[in-house]
Structure formats: C-alpha cells, structure tokens
Amino acid sequence: MKEANFTSAYDRRLTMVQDVLTSRAELGSEAARELAVHVLRALDHIPERVR
C-alpha cells in the first residue's frame, strides 16, 4: 500500500515563497524560509477586499 504524504496549503505556499527568495536573492535556505514566514504572515493580514 502506498503511503500518502499530506502537505498543507500553507506549507505549499511557504515553499513557493522560499524558492522564489532563494533564487532571486543571495539567501541561504534557512534565512529564505524565515523571511518567507514573515512574507506570508504579512500577506495573510491584508484584507481580502484589498488583495
């Protein structure tokens, strides 16, 4: 039986932002992930009608 790996929508978004930061800036993986957390937190606090 194949084991299913569950990845939350937040984790997928976090990985996407981390990948962009890593490819566009001279950041290590850990620094990019920490910054990605802050970016997503800020984006999530923008009201939906403004986005």
Coordinates of C-alpha atoms in Angstrom, one line a residue:
M1 CA 0.0 0.0 0.0
K2 CA 1.4 3.4 -1.0
E3 CA 1.6 5.9 1.9
A4 CA 0.1 9.3 1.1
N5 CA 2.1 12.4 2.0
F6 CA -0.1 15.3 3.1
T7 CA 1.2 18.8 2.5
S8 CA -0.9 21.7 3.8
A9 CA -1.8 24.6 1.6
Y10 CA 0.3 26.8 3.9
D11 CA 3.3 24.6 3.6
R12 CA 3.0 24.7 -0.3
R13 CA 2.7 28.5 -0.2
L14 CA 5.7 28.7 2.2
T15 CA 7.8 26.5 0.0
M16 CA 6.9 28.5 -3.1
V17 CA 7.9 31.8 -1.5
Q18 CA 11.0 30.3 -0.1
D19 CA 12.0 29.0 -3.5
V20 CA 11.5 32.5 -5.1
L21 CA 13.5 34.2 -2.3
T22 CA 16.3 31.6 -2.7
S23 CA 16.5 32.0 -6.4
R24 CA 16.3 35.8 -6.5
A25 CA 18.4 36.8 -3.5
E26 CA 21.6 35.6 -2.0
L27 CA 19.9 33.9 0.9
G28 CA 20.5 30.5 2.4
S29 CA 17.7 28.0 2.7
E30 CA 17.1 28.7 6.4
A31 CA 17.1 32.5 6.0
A32 CA 14.8 32.3 3.0
R33 CA 12.4 30.2 5.0
E34 CA 12.3 32.6 7.9
L35 CA 11.7 35.5 5.6
A36 CA 9.0 33.5 3.7
V37 CA 7.2 33.0 7.0
H38 CA 7.2 36.8 7.6
V39 CA 6.1 37.5 4.0
L40 CA 3.1 35.1 4.2
R41 CA 2.1 36.4 7.6
A42 CA 2.0 40.0 6.2
L43 CA 0.1 38.8 3.1
D44 CA -2.4 36.9 5.2
H45 CA -3.2 40.1 7.2
I46 CA -4.2 42.1 4.2
P47 CA -7.9 42.2 4.0
E48 CA -9.4 40.1 1.2
R49 CA -11.1 43.0 -0.5
V50 CA -7.7 44.8 -0.8
R51 CA -6.0 41.9 -2.3

